[in-house]
Short mmCIF file of C-alpha atoms in Angstrom, two decimals:
data_model
loop_
_atom_site.label_atom_id
_atom_site.label_comp_id
_atom_site.label_asym_id
_atom_site.label_seq_id
_atom_site.Cartn_x
_atom_site.Cartn_y
_atom_site.Cartn_z
CA MET A 1 15.37 -58.91 -90.17
CA ASP A 2 16.81 -55.75 -91.70
CA LEU A 3 17.04 -52.53 -89.69
CA ASP A 4 16.48 -49.22 -91.43
CA TYR A 5 19.13 -46.66 -90.57
CA SER A 6 17.91 -44.05 -92.97
CA PRO A 7 18.67 -40.37 -92.14
CA ASP A 8 14.93 -39.78 -91.94
CA ASP A 9 15.06 -40.91 -88.26
CA VAL A 10 14.52 -37.70 -86.30
CA GLU A 11 16.53 -38.76 -83.26
CA MET A 12 19.57 -39.50 -85.41
CA GLN A 13 19.54 -36.12 -87.19
CA ASP A 14 21.80 -33.27 -86.19
CA PRO A 15 20.00 -30.14 -85.03
CA PRO A 16 19.73 -27.38 -87.58
CA PRO A 17 22.05 -24.35 -87.22
CA GLU A 18 19.24 -22.06 -86.16
CA ALA A 19 18.45 -24.40 -83.28
CA LEU A 20 22.06 -24.32 -82.09
CA SER A 21 21.99 -20.56 -82.08
CA ARG A 22 19.04 -20.63 -79.70
CA LEU A 23 20.97 -22.88 -77.31
CA ARG A 24 24.09 -20.67 -77.06
CA PRO A 25 24.10 -18.33 -74.04
CA ARG A 26 23.51 -14.75 -74.91
CA LYS A 27 26.12 -12.15 -74.07
CA PRO A 28 24.60 -9.68 -71.63
CA PRO A 29 24.37 -6.10 -72.76
CA SER A 30 26.93 -3.64 -71.58
CA SER A 31 24.41 -2.04 -69.19
CA GLN A 32 23.96 -5.41 -67.42
CA ALA A 33 27.59 -6.43 -67.35
CA VAL A 34 28.50 -8.22 -64.18
CA THR A 35 31.99 -7.83 -62.78
CA THR A 36 33.61 -9.59 -59.89
CA GLU A 37 35.83 -6.65 -59.03
CA GLU A 38 34.83 -4.80 -55.83
CA SER A 39 33.93 -1.16 -56.07
CA PRO A 40 36.64 1.13 -54.70
CA PHE A 41 33.95 2.98 -52.73
CA TRP A 42 33.66 0.02 -50.37
CA THR A 43 37.30 -1.06 -50.37
CA ASP A 44 39.17 2.25 -50.34
CA PRO A 45 38.61 4.23 -47.10
CA SER A 46 39.60 7.46 -48.86
CA HIS A 47 36.35 7.36 -50.82
CA ARG A 48 34.19 7.24 -47.68
CA THR A 49 32.71 10.32 -46.05
CA PRO A 50 33.61 10.27 -42.37
CA VAL A 51 30.68 10.49 -39.91
CA PRO A 52 31.27 13.14 -37.27
CA GLU A 53 31.38 11.76 -33.75
CA ARG A 54 28.67 13.03 -31.45
CA PRO A 55 29.74 13.99 -27.98
CA ALA A 56 28.36 11.81 -25.20
CA PRO A 57 25.45 13.41 -23.33
CA PRO A 58 26.42 14.88 -19.99
CA VAL A 59 25.78 12.58 -17.06
CA SER A 60 23.67 14.15 -14.42
CA SER A 61 25.16 14.08 -10.96
CA SER A 62 21.92 12.57 -9.68
CA LEU A 63 22.38 9.59 -12.01
CA LYS A 64 25.97 8.82 -11.13
CA GLN A 65 24.84 7.07 -7.98
CA PRO A 66 21.64 5.15 -7.21
CA MET A 67 18.91 7.42 -5.97
CA LYS A 68 18.34 7.18 -2.25
CA LEU A 69 14.76 7.84 -1.25
CA ASP A 70 14.23 8.99 2.30
CA PRO A 71 10.60 8.42 3.33
CA ARG A 72 11.07 10.39 6.53
CA ASN A 73 9.53 13.79 6.93
CA ASN A 74 8.32 15.99 9.70
CA HIS A 75 4.65 15.06 9.39
CA VAL A 76 2.42 12.15 10.24
CA GLY A 77 -0.55 10.94 8.29
CA GLN A 78 -1.86 8.54 5.68
CA PRO A 79 -0.92 6.19 4.19
CA PRO A 80 0.36 3.85 6.91
CA GLY A 81 3.50 1.80 6.40
CA PHE A 82 6.10 4.58 6.04
CA VAL A 83 8.58 5.64 8.70
CA ARG A 84 7.69 9.19 9.61
CA GLY A 85 8.42 11.62 12.36
CA THR A 86 6.78 10.71 15.64
CA ALA A 87 3.59 12.58 16.42
CA PRO A 88 3.70 14.93 19.40
CA LEU A 89 2.77 13.40 22.73
CA VAL A 90 0.84 16.43 23.93
CA ARG A 91 -1.01 19.20 22.14
CA GLU A 92 1.07 21.98 20.65
CA THR A 93 -1.83 24.18 19.54
CA GLY A 94 -3.93 26.59 21.58
CA GLU A 95 -7.15 24.57 21.13
CA GLU A 96 -8.74 24.10 24.57
CA ARG A 97 -11.59 21.75 23.70
CA TRP A 98 -11.40 17.98 24.22
CA LYS A 99 -8.50 18.16 26.65
CA ASP A 100 -8.02 14.38 26.88
CA GLY A 101 -7.43 14.04 23.14
CA VAL A 102 -9.31 13.04 20.00
CA LEU A 103 -8.42 9.61 18.60
CA SER A 104 -8.12 8.97 14.86
CA GLY A 105 -10.68 6.39 13.76
CA SER A 106 -8.17 4.70 11.45
CA ALA A 107 -5.77 4.13 14.36
CA LEU A 108 -8.46 2.39 16.40
CA ILE A 109 -9.32 0.08 13.50
CA ARG A 110 -5.71 -0.89 12.84
CA MET A 111 -4.90 -1.55 16.49
CA LEU A 112 -7.98 -3.69 17.02
CA GLU A 113 -7.52 -5.73 13.85
CA ASP A 114 -3.80 -6.35 14.38
CA LEU A 115 -3.69 -6.96 18.14
CA SER A 116 -6.75 -9.24 18.14
CA ARG A 117 -4.96 -11.56 15.68
CA ASP A 118 -1.99 -12.02 17.96
CA THR A 119 -1.72 -14.63 20.71
CA LYS A 120 -0.18 -12.52 23.46
CA ARG A 121 -2.39 -12.31 26.47
CA GLU A 122 -1.60 -8.66 27.07
CA HIS A 123 -2.75 -7.85 23.54
CA TRP A 124 -6.04 -9.60 24.17
CA GLN A 125 -6.48 -7.66 27.40
CA ILE A 126 -6.05 -4.34 25.64
CA CYS A 127 -8.41 -5.48 22.88
CA VAL A 128 -11.20 -5.91 25.42
CA LEU A 129 -10.77 -2.26 26.40
CA LEU A 130 -10.42 -1.04 22.82
CA ASP A 131 -13.54 -2.94 21.79
CA GLY A 132 -15.51 -1.28 24.58
CA PHE A 133 -14.24 2.12 23.43
CA ALA A 134 -15.24 1.41 19.82
CA ALA A 135 -18.70 0.25 20.89
CA LYS A 136 -19.49 3.76 22.17
CA PHE A 137 -19.37 5.09 18.61
CA GLY A 138 -21.07 2.21 16.80
CA ARG A 139 -20.38 2.75 13.09
CA PHE A 140 -17.47 5.10 12.44
CA HIS A 141 -15.04 5.84 9.64
CA ASN A 142 -11.29 6.10 9.20
CA SER A 143 -11.35 9.88 9.05
CA ASP A 144 -13.57 10.35 12.11
CA GLY A 145 -12.16 11.92 15.23
CA LEU A 146 -13.30 10.04 18.35
CA ILE A 147 -13.36 12.13 21.52
CA VAL A 148 -11.64 10.58 24.54
CA ALA A 149 -13.73 10.91 27.69
CA ASP A 150 -11.11 10.93 30.46
CA LYS A 151 -7.49 10.28 31.46
CA TYR A 152 -8.21 6.59 31.94
CA GLU A 153 -9.09 6.22 28.25
CA THR A 154 -6.14 8.42 27.24
CA TYR A 155 -3.60 6.20 28.98
CA MET A 156 -5.34 3.05 27.78
CA LEU A 157 -5.07 4.24 24.16
CA MET A 158 -1.44 5.26 24.61
CA LEU A 159 -0.62 1.81 25.99
CA ALA A 160 -2.46 0.17 23.10
CA ARG A 161 -0.43 2.16 20.61
CA LYS A 162 2.82 1.23 22.38
CA LEU A 163 1.94 -2.47 22.20
CA TRP A 164 0.92 -2.10 18.56
CA VAL A 165 4.14 -0.32 17.59
CA ASP A 166 6.21 -2.96 19.41
CA GLU A 167 4.37 -5.64 17.45
CA LYS A 168 4.48 -3.97 14.02
CA GLY A 169 8.04 -2.66 14.26
CA GLU A 170 9.56 0.57 13.06
CA PHE A 171 7.20 0.93 10.11
CA ALA A 172 4.40 1.79 12.54
CA GLY A 173 6.41 4.39 14.43
CA GLY A 174 4.98 7.47 12.75
CA ASP A 175 1.37 6.44 12.19
CA VAL A 176 -1.35 8.73 13.44
CA LEU A 177 -2.83 8.04 16.86
CA TRP A 178 -4.42 11.37 17.70
CA VAL A 179 -6.05 13.74 15.26
CA PRO A 180 -3.19 16.14 14.38
CA GLY A 181 -3.62 19.22 16.54
CA LEU A 182 -6.03 17.53 18.97
CA GLU A 183 -3.60 15.49 21.06
CA PRO A 184 -4.07 15.41 24.85
CA ARG A 185 -3.38 18.81 26.36
CA ALA A 186 -1.12 17.37 29.04
CA ILE A 187 0.11 14.09 30.50
CA THR A 188 -0.27 14.58 34.22
CA ASP A 189 0.85 11.11 35.32
CA PRO A 190 4.56 10.47 34.60
CA ASN A 191 3.95 6.76 35.29
CA TRP A 192 0.98 6.55 32.97
CA GLU A 193 2.15 3.27 31.38
CA ALA A 194 2.34 1.44 34.71
CA SER A 195 -1.05 2.85 35.68
CA ALA A 196 -2.57 1.67 32.40
CA ARG A 197 -1.15 -1.83 32.79
CA LEU A 198 -2.66 -2.09 36.25
CA SER A 199 -6.05 -1.33 34.71
CA LEU A 200 -5.95 -4.22 32.22
CA PRO A 201 -8.85 -6.62 32.81
CA ASP A 202 -8.36 -10.13 34.15
CA LEU A 203 -9.15 -12.82 31.60
CA PRO A 204 -10.18 -16.42 32.19
CA ILE A 205 -7.54 -19.08 31.62
CA LYS A 206 -9.43 -20.43 28.60
CA HIS A 207 -10.09 -17.01 27.12
CA TYR A 208 -10.22 -16.71 23.34
CA GLN A 209 -10.08 -13.40 21.51
CA PRO A 210 -11.84 -13.61 18.12
CA PRO A 211 -10.20 -11.58 15.36
CA TRP A 212 -11.74 -8.13 15.18
CA LEU A 213 -13.10 -7.36 11.72
CA ALA A 214 -14.01 -3.81 10.74
CA ALA A 215 -16.67 -5.06 8.32
CA GLU A 216 -18.36 -7.01 11.12
CA ASN A 217 -17.78 -4.80 14.16
CA GLN A 218 -17.67 -1.37 12.59
CA TYR A 219 -20.25 -1.43 9.78
CA MET A 220 -22.36 -4.59 9.63
CA HIS A 221 -23.46 -7.25 12.05
CA ARG A 222 -24.57 -10.21 9.96
CA VAL A 223 -27.45 -8.69 7.95
CA MET A 224 -28.08 -5.67 10.20
CA GLN A 225 -26.15 -2.44 9.75
CA ARG A 226 -24.50 -1.23 12.91
CA PRO A 227 -26.02 2.13 13.86
CA GLN A 228 -24.02 5.20 14.66
CA LYS A 229 -23.94 6.10 18.34
CA GLY A 230 -23.26 9.34 20.11
CA GLU A 231 -23.31 12.58 18.16
CA ILE A 232 -21.21 14.68 15.83
CA VAL A 233 -20.09 17.75 17.77
CA TYR A 234 -18.11 19.31 14.90
CA LYS A 235 -18.55 18.45 11.24
CA GLY A 236 -15.71 19.14 8.81
CA TRP A 237 -12.95 19.89 11.30
CA VAL A 238 -9.71 20.69 9.43
CA ASP A 239 -6.77 19.25 11.36
CA ASP A 240 -3.12 20.26 11.22
CA MET A 241 -2.62 17.99 8.20
CA LYS A 242 -5.38 19.84 6.31
CA GLN A 243 -7.68 16.83 6.40
CA GLU A 244 -11.38 17.24 7.12
CA ARG A 245 -12.80 15.11 9.89
CA ASP A 246 -16.05 14.74 11.76
CA ILE A 247 -15.41 15.06 15.50
CA ARG A 248 -17.69 12.65 17.33
CA GLU A 249 -18.59 12.09 20.94
CA GLY A 250 -19.39 8.55 21.99
CA GLU A 251 -22.52 7.25 23.64
CA LYS A 252 -22.54 6.79 27.38
CA ILE A 253 -22.52 3.01 27.83
CA ASP A 254 -22.97 1.16 31.09
CA GLN A 255 -20.15 -1.37 31.25
CA ASP A 256 -22.38 -3.82 33.13
CA THR A 257 -24.80 -4.00 30.20
CA LEU A 258 -22.17 -3.85 27.46
CA SER A 259 -22.10 -7.63 26.99
CA ASP A 260 -25.87 -7.69 26.49
CA ASP A 261 -25.63 -5.58 23.33
CA PRO A 262 -25.95 -7.97 20.33
CA LEU A 263 -24.01 -5.54 18.14
CA VAL A 264 -20.96 -5.40 20.41
CA SER A 265 -18.22 -7.91 19.61
CA THR A 266 -17.48 -9.51 22.97
CA SER A 267 -14.75 -11.97 23.78
CA ASN A 268 -15.69 -15.64 23.90
CA THR A 269 -14.83 -17.93 26.75
CA GLU A 270 -14.93 -21.66 26.77
#
């Protein structure tokens, strides 16, 4: 069988000259010439414009050392938790009313809630007295001023605050006990603490002190709202800390019938 090797075979033909010209790489125009030499602007430092150095900002003397915050001051008041100057023991103003002192409502709430959750028997004893004091006012508020009736209550409240401060530590040292400016006018018994301890009630061996809850014992009792007791003797009193308070006098309650009041939180015994 004969094979035809004629030049008419397309694959065997050489490409025409015009086709070869299309395959040759074109020389780039002078405007697009690429060079491998680095520009002297980047390599020669003499061509660079120096950037002026900015002076460092002055360092404040207060920033050279860590700031030390001193929460102490010469006042007492809200909020609790800060170490403040101790409130005066006796009244330093010329106010003659309510000579046995006016208690801050917020102090009574904090002492009752904290001490009733402890397990020390002495704390439970003072809670029985504090609960009876709170029951005279029924529903009261943090900002209310609660009038103390006599020296017995004054010393009882001072002992309660001492026990509370000992339990809470130094962070309770400056918290308000009395309404600023309405502290007791005088402390006539130099041994008031011993006298107050002798007045603590005896508790049964199996006594249990339920935790005192402001929501339950101060405002609501189950579904019934605790009523206010006593009367407001001065509305909008401005104390020495420029805080307005309602000064309230408690209801006269017979201690023998106190446990019969369904709204009074009494201690349970087994």
